Coordinates of C-alpha atoms in Angstrom, one line a residue:
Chain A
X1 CA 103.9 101.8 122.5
X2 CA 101.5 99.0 122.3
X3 CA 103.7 96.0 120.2
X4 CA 100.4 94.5 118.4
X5 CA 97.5 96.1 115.4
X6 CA 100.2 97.7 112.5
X7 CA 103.6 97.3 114.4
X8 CA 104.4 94.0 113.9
X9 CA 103.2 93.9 110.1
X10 CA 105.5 96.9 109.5
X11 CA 108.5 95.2 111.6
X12 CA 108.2 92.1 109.6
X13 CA 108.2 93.9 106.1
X14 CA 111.1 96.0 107.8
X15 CA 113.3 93.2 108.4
X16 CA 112.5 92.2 105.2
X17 CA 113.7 94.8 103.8
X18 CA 116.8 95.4 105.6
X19 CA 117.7 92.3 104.4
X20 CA 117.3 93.7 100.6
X21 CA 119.5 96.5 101.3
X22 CA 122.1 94.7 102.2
X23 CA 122.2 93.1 98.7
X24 CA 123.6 95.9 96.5
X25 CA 121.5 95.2 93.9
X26 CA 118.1 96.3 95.4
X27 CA 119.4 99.7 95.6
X28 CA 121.4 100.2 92.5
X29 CA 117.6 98.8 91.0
X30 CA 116.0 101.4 93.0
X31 CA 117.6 103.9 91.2
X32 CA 118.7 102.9 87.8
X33 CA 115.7 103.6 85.9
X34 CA 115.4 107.8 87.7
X35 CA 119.0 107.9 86.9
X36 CA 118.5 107.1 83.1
X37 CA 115.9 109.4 82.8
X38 CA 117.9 112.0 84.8
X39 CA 120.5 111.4 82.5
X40 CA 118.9 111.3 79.4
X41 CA 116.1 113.8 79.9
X42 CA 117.8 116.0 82.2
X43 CA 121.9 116.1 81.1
X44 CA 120.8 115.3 77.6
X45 CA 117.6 116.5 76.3
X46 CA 117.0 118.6 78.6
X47 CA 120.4 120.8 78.7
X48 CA 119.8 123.8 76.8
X49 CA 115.7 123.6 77.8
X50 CA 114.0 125.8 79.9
X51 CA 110.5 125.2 81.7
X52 CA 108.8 127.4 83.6
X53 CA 111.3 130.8 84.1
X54 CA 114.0 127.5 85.2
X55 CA 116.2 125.1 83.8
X56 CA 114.8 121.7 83.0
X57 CA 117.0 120.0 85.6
X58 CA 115.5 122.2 88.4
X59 CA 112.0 120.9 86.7
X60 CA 112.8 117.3 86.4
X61 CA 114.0 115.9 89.7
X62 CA 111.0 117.0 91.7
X63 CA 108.7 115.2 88.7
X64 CA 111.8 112.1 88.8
X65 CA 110.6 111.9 92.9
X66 CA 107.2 111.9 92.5
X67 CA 107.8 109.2 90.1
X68 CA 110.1 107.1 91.8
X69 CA 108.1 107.3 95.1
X70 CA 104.8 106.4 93.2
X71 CA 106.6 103.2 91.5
X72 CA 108.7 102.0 94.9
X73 CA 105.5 102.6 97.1
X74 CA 103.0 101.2 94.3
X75 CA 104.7 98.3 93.2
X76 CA 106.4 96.9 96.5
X77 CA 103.3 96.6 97.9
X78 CA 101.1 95.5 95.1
X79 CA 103.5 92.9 94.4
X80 CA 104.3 92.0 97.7
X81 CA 101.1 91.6 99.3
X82 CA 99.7 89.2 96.3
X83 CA 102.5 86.6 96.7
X84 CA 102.2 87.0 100.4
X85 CA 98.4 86.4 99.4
X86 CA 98.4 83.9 96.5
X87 CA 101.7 81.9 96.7
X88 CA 103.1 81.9 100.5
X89 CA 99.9 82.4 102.1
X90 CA 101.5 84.4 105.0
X91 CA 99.1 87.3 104.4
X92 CA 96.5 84.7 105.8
X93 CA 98.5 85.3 109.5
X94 CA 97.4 88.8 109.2
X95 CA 93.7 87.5 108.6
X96 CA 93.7 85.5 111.8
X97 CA 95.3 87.3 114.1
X98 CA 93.3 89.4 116.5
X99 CA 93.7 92.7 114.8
X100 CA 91.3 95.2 112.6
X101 CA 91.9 95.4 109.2
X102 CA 92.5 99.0 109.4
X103 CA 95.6 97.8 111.5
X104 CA 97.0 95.4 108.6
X105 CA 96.4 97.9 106.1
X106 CA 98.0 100.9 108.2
X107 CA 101.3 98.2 108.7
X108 CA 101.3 97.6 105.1
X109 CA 100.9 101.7 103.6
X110 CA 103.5 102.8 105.8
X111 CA 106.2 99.7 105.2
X112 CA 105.1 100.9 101.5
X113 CA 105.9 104.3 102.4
X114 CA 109.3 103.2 104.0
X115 CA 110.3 101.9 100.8
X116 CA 108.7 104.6 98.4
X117 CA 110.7 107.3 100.5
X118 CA 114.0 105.4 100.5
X119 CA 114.2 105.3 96.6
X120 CA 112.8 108.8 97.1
X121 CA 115.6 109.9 99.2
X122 CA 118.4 108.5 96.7
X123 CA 116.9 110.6 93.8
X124 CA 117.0 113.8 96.3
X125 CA 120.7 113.3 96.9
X126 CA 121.3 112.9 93.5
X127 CA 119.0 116.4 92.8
X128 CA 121.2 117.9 95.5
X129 CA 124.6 117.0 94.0
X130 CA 123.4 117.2 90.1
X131 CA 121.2 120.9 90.8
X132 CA 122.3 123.9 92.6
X133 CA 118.7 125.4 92.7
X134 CA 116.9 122.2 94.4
X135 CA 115.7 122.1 97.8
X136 CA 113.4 120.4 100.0
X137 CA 110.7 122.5 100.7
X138 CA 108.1 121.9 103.6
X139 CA 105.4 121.9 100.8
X140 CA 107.6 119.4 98.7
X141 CA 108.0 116.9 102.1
X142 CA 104.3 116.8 102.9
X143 CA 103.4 116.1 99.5
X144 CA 106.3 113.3 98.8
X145 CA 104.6 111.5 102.2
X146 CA 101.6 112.1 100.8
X147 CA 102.2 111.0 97.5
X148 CA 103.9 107.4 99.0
X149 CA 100.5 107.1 101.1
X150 CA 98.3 107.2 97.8
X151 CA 100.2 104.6 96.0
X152 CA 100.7 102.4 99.0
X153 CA 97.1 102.4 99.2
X154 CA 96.7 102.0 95.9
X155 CA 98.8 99.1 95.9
X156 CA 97.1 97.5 98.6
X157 CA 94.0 97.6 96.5
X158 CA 95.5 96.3 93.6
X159 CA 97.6 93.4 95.7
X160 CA 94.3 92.4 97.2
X161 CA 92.0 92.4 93.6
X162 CA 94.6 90.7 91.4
X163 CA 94.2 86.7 90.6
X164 CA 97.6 86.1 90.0
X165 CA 100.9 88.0 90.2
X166 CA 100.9 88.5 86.3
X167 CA 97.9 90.7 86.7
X168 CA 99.4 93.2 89.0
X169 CA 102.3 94.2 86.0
X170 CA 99.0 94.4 83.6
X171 CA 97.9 96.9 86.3
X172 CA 101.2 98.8 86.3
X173 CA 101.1 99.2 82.7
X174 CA 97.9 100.6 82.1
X175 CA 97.7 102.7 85.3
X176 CA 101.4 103.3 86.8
X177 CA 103.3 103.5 83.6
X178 CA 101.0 106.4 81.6
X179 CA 100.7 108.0 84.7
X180 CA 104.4 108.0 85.2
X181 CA 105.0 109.6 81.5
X182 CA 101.5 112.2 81.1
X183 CA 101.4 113.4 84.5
X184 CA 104.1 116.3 84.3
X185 CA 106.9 114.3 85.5
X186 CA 109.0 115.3 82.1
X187 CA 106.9 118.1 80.6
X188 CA 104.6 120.4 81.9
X189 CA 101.1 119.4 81.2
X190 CA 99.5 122.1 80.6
X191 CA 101.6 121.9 76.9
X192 CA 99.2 118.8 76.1
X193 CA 96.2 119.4 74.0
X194 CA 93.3 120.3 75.8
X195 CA 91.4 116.8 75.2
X196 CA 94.1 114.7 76.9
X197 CA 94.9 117.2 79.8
X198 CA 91.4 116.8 81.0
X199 CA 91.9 113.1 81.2
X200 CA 95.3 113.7 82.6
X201 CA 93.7 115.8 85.4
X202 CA 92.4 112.1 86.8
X203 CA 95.5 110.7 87.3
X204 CA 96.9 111.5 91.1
X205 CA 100.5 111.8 90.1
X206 CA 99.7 114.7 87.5
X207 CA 98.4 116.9 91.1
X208 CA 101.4 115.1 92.9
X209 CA 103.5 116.9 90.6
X210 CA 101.8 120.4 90.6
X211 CA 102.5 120.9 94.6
X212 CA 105.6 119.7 94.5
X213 CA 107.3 122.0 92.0
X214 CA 104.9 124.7 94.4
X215 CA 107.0 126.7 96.6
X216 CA 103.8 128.2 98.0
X217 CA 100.8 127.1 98.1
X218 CA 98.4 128.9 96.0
X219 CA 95.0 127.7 95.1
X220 CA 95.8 125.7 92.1
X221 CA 98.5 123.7 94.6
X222 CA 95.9 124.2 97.1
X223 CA 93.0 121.9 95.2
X224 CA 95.3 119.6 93.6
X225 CA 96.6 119.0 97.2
X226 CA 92.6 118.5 98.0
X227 CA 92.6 116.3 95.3
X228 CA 95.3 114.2 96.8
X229 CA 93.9 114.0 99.9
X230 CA 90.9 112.7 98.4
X231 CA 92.3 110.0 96.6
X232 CA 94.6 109.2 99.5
X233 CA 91.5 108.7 101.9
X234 CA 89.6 106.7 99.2
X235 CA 92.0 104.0 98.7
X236 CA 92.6 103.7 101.7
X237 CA 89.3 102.8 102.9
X238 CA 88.8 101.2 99.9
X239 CA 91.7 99.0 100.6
X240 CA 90.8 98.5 104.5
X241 CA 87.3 97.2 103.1
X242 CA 88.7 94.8 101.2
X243 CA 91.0 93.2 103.4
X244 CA 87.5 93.3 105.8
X245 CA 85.6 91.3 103.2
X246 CA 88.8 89.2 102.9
X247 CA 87.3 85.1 102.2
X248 CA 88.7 82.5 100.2
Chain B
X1 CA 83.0 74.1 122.7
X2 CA 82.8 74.1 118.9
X3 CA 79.3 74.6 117.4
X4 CA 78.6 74.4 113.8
X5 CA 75.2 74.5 112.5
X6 CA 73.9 73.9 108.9
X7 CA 77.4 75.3 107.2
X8 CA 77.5 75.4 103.5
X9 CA 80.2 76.9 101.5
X10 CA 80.7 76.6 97.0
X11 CA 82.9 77.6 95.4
X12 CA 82.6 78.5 91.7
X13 CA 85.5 78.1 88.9
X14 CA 85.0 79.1 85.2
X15 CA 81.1 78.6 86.0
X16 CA 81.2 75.4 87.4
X17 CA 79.5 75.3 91.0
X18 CA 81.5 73.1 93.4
X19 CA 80.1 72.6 97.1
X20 CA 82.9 72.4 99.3
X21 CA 80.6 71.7 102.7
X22 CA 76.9 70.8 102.5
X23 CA 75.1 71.5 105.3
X24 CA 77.3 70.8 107.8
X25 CA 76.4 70.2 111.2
X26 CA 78.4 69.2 114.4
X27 CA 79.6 70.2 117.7
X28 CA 82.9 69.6 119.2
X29 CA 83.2 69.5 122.7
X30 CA 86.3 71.4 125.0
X31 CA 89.2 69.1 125.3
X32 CA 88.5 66.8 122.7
X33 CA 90.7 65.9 119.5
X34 CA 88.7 65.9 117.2
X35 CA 89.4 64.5 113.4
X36 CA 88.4 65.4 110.3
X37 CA 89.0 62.2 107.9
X38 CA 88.0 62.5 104.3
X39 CA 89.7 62.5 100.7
X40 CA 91.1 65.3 98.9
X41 CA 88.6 67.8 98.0
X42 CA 85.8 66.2 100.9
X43 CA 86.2 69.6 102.9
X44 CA 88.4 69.2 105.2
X45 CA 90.4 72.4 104.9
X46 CA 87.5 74.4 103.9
X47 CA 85.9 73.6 107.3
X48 CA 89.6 74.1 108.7
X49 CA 89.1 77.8 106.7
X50 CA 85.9 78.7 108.2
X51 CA 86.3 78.1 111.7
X52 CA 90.0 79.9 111.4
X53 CA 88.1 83.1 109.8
X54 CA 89.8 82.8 106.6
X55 CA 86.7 81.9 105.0
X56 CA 83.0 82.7 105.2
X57 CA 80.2 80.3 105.0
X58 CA 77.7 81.0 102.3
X59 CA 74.9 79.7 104.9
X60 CA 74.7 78.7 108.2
X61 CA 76.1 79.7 111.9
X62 CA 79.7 79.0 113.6
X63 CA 80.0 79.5 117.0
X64 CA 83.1 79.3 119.0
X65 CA 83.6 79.3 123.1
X66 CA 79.9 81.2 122.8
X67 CA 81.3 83.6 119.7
X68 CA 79.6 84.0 116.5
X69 CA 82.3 83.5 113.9
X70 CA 80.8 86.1 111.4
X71 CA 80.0 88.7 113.9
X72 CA 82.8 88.4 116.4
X73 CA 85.9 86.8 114.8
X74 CA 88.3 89.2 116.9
X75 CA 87.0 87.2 120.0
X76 CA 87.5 83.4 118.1
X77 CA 90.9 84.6 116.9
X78 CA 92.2 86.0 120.3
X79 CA 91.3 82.0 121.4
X80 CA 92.7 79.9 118.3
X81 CA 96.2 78.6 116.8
X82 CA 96.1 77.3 113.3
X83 CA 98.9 74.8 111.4
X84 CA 97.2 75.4 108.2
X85 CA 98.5 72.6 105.1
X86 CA 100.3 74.8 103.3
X87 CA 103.8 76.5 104.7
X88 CA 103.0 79.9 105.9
X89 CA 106.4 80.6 107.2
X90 CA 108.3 83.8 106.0
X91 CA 111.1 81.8 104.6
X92 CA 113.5 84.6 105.1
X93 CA 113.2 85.9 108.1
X94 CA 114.5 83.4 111.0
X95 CA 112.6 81.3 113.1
X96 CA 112.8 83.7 116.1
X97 CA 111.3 86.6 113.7
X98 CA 108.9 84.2 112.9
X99 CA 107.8 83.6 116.1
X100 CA 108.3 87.7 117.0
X101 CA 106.1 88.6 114.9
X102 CA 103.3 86.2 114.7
X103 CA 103.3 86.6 119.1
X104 CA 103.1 90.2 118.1
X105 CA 100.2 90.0 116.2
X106 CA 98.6 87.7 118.7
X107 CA 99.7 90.3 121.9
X108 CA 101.3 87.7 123.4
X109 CA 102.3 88.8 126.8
X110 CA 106.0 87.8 128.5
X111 CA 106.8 87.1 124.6
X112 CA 110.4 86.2 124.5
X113 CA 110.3 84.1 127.6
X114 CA 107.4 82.3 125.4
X115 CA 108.9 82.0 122.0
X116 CA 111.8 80.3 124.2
X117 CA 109.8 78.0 125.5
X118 CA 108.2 77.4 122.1
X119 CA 111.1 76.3 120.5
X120 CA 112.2 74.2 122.9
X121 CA 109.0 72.5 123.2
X122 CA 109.9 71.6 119.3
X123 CA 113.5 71.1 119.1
X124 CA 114.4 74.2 117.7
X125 CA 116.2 76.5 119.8
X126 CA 119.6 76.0 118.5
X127 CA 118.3 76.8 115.2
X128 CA 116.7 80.3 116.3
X129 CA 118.6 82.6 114.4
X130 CA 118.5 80.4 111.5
X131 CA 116.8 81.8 108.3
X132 CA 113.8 79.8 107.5
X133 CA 114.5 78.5 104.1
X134 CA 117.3 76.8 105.2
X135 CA 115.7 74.6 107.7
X136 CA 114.3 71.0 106.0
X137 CA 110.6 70.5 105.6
X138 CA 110.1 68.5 109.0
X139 CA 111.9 71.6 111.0
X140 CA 109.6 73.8 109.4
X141 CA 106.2 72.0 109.6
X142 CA 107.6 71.9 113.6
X143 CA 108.2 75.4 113.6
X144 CA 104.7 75.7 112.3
X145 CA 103.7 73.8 115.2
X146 CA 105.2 76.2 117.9
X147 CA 103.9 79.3 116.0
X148 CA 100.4 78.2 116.5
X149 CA 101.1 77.2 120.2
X150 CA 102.7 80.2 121.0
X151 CA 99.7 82.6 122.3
X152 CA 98.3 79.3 123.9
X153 CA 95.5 78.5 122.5
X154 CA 92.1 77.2 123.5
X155 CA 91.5 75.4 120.2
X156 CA 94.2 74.4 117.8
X157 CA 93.2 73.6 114.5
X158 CA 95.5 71.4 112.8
X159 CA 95.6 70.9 108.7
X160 CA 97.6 68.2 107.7
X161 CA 99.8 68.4 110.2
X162 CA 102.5 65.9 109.6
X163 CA 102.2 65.5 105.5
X164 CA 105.0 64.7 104.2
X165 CA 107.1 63.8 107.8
X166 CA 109.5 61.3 108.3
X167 CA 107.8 58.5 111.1
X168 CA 110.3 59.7 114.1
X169 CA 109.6 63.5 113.2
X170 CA 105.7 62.6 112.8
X171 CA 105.4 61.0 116.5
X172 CA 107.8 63.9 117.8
X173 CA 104.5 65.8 116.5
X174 CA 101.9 63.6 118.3
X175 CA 103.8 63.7 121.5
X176 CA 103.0 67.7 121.2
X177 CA 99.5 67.1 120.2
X178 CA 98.9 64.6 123.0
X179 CA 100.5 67.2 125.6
X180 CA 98.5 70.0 124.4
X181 CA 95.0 67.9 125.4
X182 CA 96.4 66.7 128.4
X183 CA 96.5 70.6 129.3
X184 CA 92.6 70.6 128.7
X185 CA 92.7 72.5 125.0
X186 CA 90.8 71.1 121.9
X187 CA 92.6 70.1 118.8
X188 CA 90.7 70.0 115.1
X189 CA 92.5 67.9 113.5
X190 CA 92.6 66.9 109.3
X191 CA 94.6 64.0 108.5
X192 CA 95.0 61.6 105.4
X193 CA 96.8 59.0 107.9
X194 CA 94.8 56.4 109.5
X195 CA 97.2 55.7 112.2
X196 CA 97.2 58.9 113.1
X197 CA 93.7 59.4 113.4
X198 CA 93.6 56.2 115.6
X199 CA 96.2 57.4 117.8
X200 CA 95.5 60.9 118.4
X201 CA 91.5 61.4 118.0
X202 CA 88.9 61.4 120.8
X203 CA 86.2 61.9 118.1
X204 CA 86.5 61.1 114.5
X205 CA 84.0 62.9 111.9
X206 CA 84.1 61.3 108.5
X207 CA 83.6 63.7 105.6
X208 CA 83.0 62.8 101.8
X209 CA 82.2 65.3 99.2
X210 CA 81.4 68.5 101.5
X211 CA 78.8 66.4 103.8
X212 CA 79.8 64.6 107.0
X213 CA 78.6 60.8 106.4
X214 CA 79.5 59.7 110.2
X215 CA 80.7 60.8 113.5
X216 CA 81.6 58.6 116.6
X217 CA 84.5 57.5 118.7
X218 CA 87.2 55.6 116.5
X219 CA 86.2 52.2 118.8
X220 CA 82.5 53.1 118.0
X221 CA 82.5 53.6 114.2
X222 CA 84.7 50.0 113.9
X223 CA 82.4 48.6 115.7
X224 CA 79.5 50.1 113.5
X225 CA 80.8 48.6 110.3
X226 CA 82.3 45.5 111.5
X227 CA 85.1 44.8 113.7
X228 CA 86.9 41.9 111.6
X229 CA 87.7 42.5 108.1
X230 CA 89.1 39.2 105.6
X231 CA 91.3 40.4 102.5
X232 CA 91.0 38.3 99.8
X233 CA 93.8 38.0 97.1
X234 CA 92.2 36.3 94.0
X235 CA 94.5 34.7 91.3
X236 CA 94.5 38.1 89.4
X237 CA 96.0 39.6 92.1
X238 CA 92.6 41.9 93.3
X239 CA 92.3 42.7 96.3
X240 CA 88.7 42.2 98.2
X241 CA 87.6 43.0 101.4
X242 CA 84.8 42.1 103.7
X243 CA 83.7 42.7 106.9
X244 CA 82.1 41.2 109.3
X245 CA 81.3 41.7 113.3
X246 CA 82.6 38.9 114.9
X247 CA 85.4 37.1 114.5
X248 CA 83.6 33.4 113.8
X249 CA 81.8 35.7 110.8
X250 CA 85.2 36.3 109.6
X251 CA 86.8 32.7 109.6
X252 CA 83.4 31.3 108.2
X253 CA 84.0 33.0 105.3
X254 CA 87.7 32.3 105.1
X255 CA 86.8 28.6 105.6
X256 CA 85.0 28.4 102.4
X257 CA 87.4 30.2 100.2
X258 CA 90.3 28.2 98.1
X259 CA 92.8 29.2 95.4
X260 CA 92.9 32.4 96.9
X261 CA 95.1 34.2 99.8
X262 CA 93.5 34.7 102.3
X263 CA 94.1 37.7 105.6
X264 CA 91.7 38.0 108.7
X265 CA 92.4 40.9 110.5
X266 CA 91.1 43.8 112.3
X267 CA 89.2 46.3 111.1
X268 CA 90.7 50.1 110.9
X269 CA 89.6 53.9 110.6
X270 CA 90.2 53.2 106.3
X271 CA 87.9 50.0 106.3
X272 CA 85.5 52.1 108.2
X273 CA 85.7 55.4 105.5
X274 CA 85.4 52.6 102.4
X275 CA 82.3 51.2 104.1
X276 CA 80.2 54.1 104.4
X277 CA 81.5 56.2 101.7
X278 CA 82.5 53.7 99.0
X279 CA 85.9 56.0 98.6
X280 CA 89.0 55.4 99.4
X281 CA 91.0 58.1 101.9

């Protein structure tokens, strides 16, 4: 394999990371705030509820990964890529080294990715060990990846527009946060009144969640998965054009 | 071959239009060191930015080794290294992943026989496997260095190279930037420090507010303005200055001077920028 384009900015977040992991912290933060909600919503609230012919803890962890691998892929990379932008300047390397930016943005979705499907991967154990009727369909895999590409994206875009590293939590609490509440993570939204599940319908995570409770797909999984595809491939050239137009 | 051609580039803050470069013109030939004296905010950097792709011109053409900067920065980027002012390291990764990565993105070929030799070339070999933010600001402003010489440049743009470094870590730094002409590259060189624009640069181009006011050998531009200058001290303690371009021109008016102290020496790169720009550097 060719060593230069995406590899080395994936290496570099990679060792970056690595080095988080080994700090205990990082990954009891990964999964503190799934684990609440798993234990509040799902051994709590959610004990004697029933959703969709199931019980709500068979409902709730596929919504409690879709979640968790929206906020780890969203936010590391927002976050990341405007400080590496903003304050330490070493997105600027990317910017003058002899590479597209197709190639910087590829390196930067899939370290997102990496760390989306990491936090992702500690909510499955914990699905596996808390629910006997989980299980990782093929449907369910595609759609996680899937669902880590969007946000990365998304996070690029968001890294890239933001002025200042304040901006990108405004960002996360008018877009991440509803979307992590309204869009069938805890409930099903089809219980919501019909004038906020149209809106609802916009937000990725809401068809994110529809495949992946799918164990086949069927046309409604089908288009949402459409849906998803379409968002993925707009932010991400969306992103790759702004780091394109990149000036200071 | 460096050729810049009518370059202007503003900037605009809460609707306030500042021109960074105004209609910049100049051409910098291959194995030169070339410096870039000026102020803050004259446009140094920003002229550092443009010809290191990080920032477009609003107007105007850049053209390096016979590639347009706008339409072919892939090419100009395959052929430049860049200290920029500001620390770029990753401060937690060590100083061989530093180099890893940055060779890496620049496809650097035999790459850890290279980063090797780049950190010897800098004094920093022992300290490989050190993390970054533990080394002091001289170690890192060197490792800087070797990052940008690493895919062996053509052209290596410097920004401020040595702010901020000790006067043995500072010529430790020349010593590398003499070597690196004597093997035929061009340096672009920004400095604040007059003695190491005299020492370094083949060709000195003095900017002041975005527009480049002169441009001549260091020699030349002294002797342009005057190659004697006589500092006068009155009893207030102000300092004056005069020059003049010839020594007898000098003493003359030292001769006719009293209740004052009184210097005659020769003129420098800083007597030069006052003299045409009225600023100080």
């Amino acid at each position: 394999m060719k060593k230069s384009g995406w590899y080395p900015i994936f290496l570099r977040e990679m060792l970056l990371f690595r080095r988080k992991l080994l700090k205990l912290g990082y990954i009891f933060s990964a999964m503190v705030i799934p684990i609440i909600y798993l234990l509040a919503f799902g051994f709590g609230l959610g004990r004697d509820i029933t959703i969709q012919g199931g019980d709500y803890l068979s409902f709730l962890i596929p919504g409690l990964v879709a979640m968790s691998s929206m906020n780890n892929s969203y936010t590391w990379v927002s976050s990341t890529l405007n400080l590496n932008r903003i304050y330490f300047k070493t997105f600027q390397i990317y910017i003058q080294a002899p590479i597209k930016a197709s190639s910087i943005m590829i390196g930067e979705v899939l370290a997102g990715m990496s760390k989306g499907l990491f936090a992702s991967f500690l909510i499955i154990i914990v699905g596996y060990l808390s629910s006997p009727t989980f299980y990782l369909s093929p449907i369910f895999i595609i759609v996680l990846l899937l669902n880590c590409f969007l946000f990365a994206s998304l996070g690029i875009i968001a890294g890239m527009i933001t002025k200042s590293h304040e901006d990108t939590a405004t960002y996360s609490n008018f877009f991440i946060m509803p979307m992590a509440f309204f869009s069938g993570t805890f409930f099903p939204v089809d219980k919501l009144p019909i004038f906020i599940k149209s809106f609802i319908y916009i937000f990725p995570l809401t068809h994110t969640n529809i495949v992946m409770r799918k164990t086949e797909l069927d046309v409604e999984g089908l288009l949402s998965f459409l849906v998803l595809v379409a968002y993925s491939s707009a932010f991400f050239i969306y992103g790759s054009r702004l780091i394109k137009k990149y000036s200071e | 071959m460096i050729e810049i051609s009518e370059i202007t580039k503003t900037y605009t803050t809460n609707q306030t239009k500042t021109i960074a470069v105004d209609n910049l013109s100049l051409n910098i030939a291959r194995g030169l060191v070339f410096g870039l004296l000026g102020p803050n905010g004259a446009g140094k950097t920003t002229i550092i930015k443009i010809l290191t792709t990080l920032s477009k011109p609003d107007t105007g053409r850049c053209i390096i080794d016979g590639f347009d900067i706008t339409t072919n920065p892939i090419e100009i980027k395959k052929r430049i290294g860049v200290v920029p002012q500001e620390n770029n390291l990753d401060r937690e990764l060590t100083a061989w992943e530093n180099l890893l990565i940055y060779g890496m993105l620049h496809d650097v070929k035999d790459l850890e026989a290279k980063i090797e030799k780049s950190l010897k070339m800098v004094e920093l070999w022992e300290r490989k496997d050190s993390i970054v933010s533990h080394f002091s600001g001289g170690m890192q402003r060197r490792l800087l260095l070797a990052r940008a010489m690493l895919p062996e440049p053509s052209i290596l743009f410097l920004d401020e190279p040595t702010i901020g470094l000790d006067p043995q870590i500072r010529r430790q730094m020349w010593d590398v930037i003499r070597k690196t002409k004597m093997q035929g590259r061009t340096v672009v060189i920004t400095t604040h420090y007059i003695e190491e624009a005299e020492t370094l640069c083949d060709l000195i181009g003095i900017l002041s507010k975005g527009r480049l006011v002169a441009i001549d050998t260091p020699d030349n531009l002294k002797t342009m303005v005057g190659r004697y200058v006589v500092d006068i001290i009155d009893e207030e303690g102000h300092l004056n200055q005069h020059i003049f371009k010839s020594r007898e021109e000098a003493h003359e008016m030292a001769s006719r001077l009293n209740n004052c102290s009184v210097t005659i020496r020769k003129s420098n790169l800083e007597d030069v920028f006052i003299k045409i720009t009225g600023e100080r550097i």
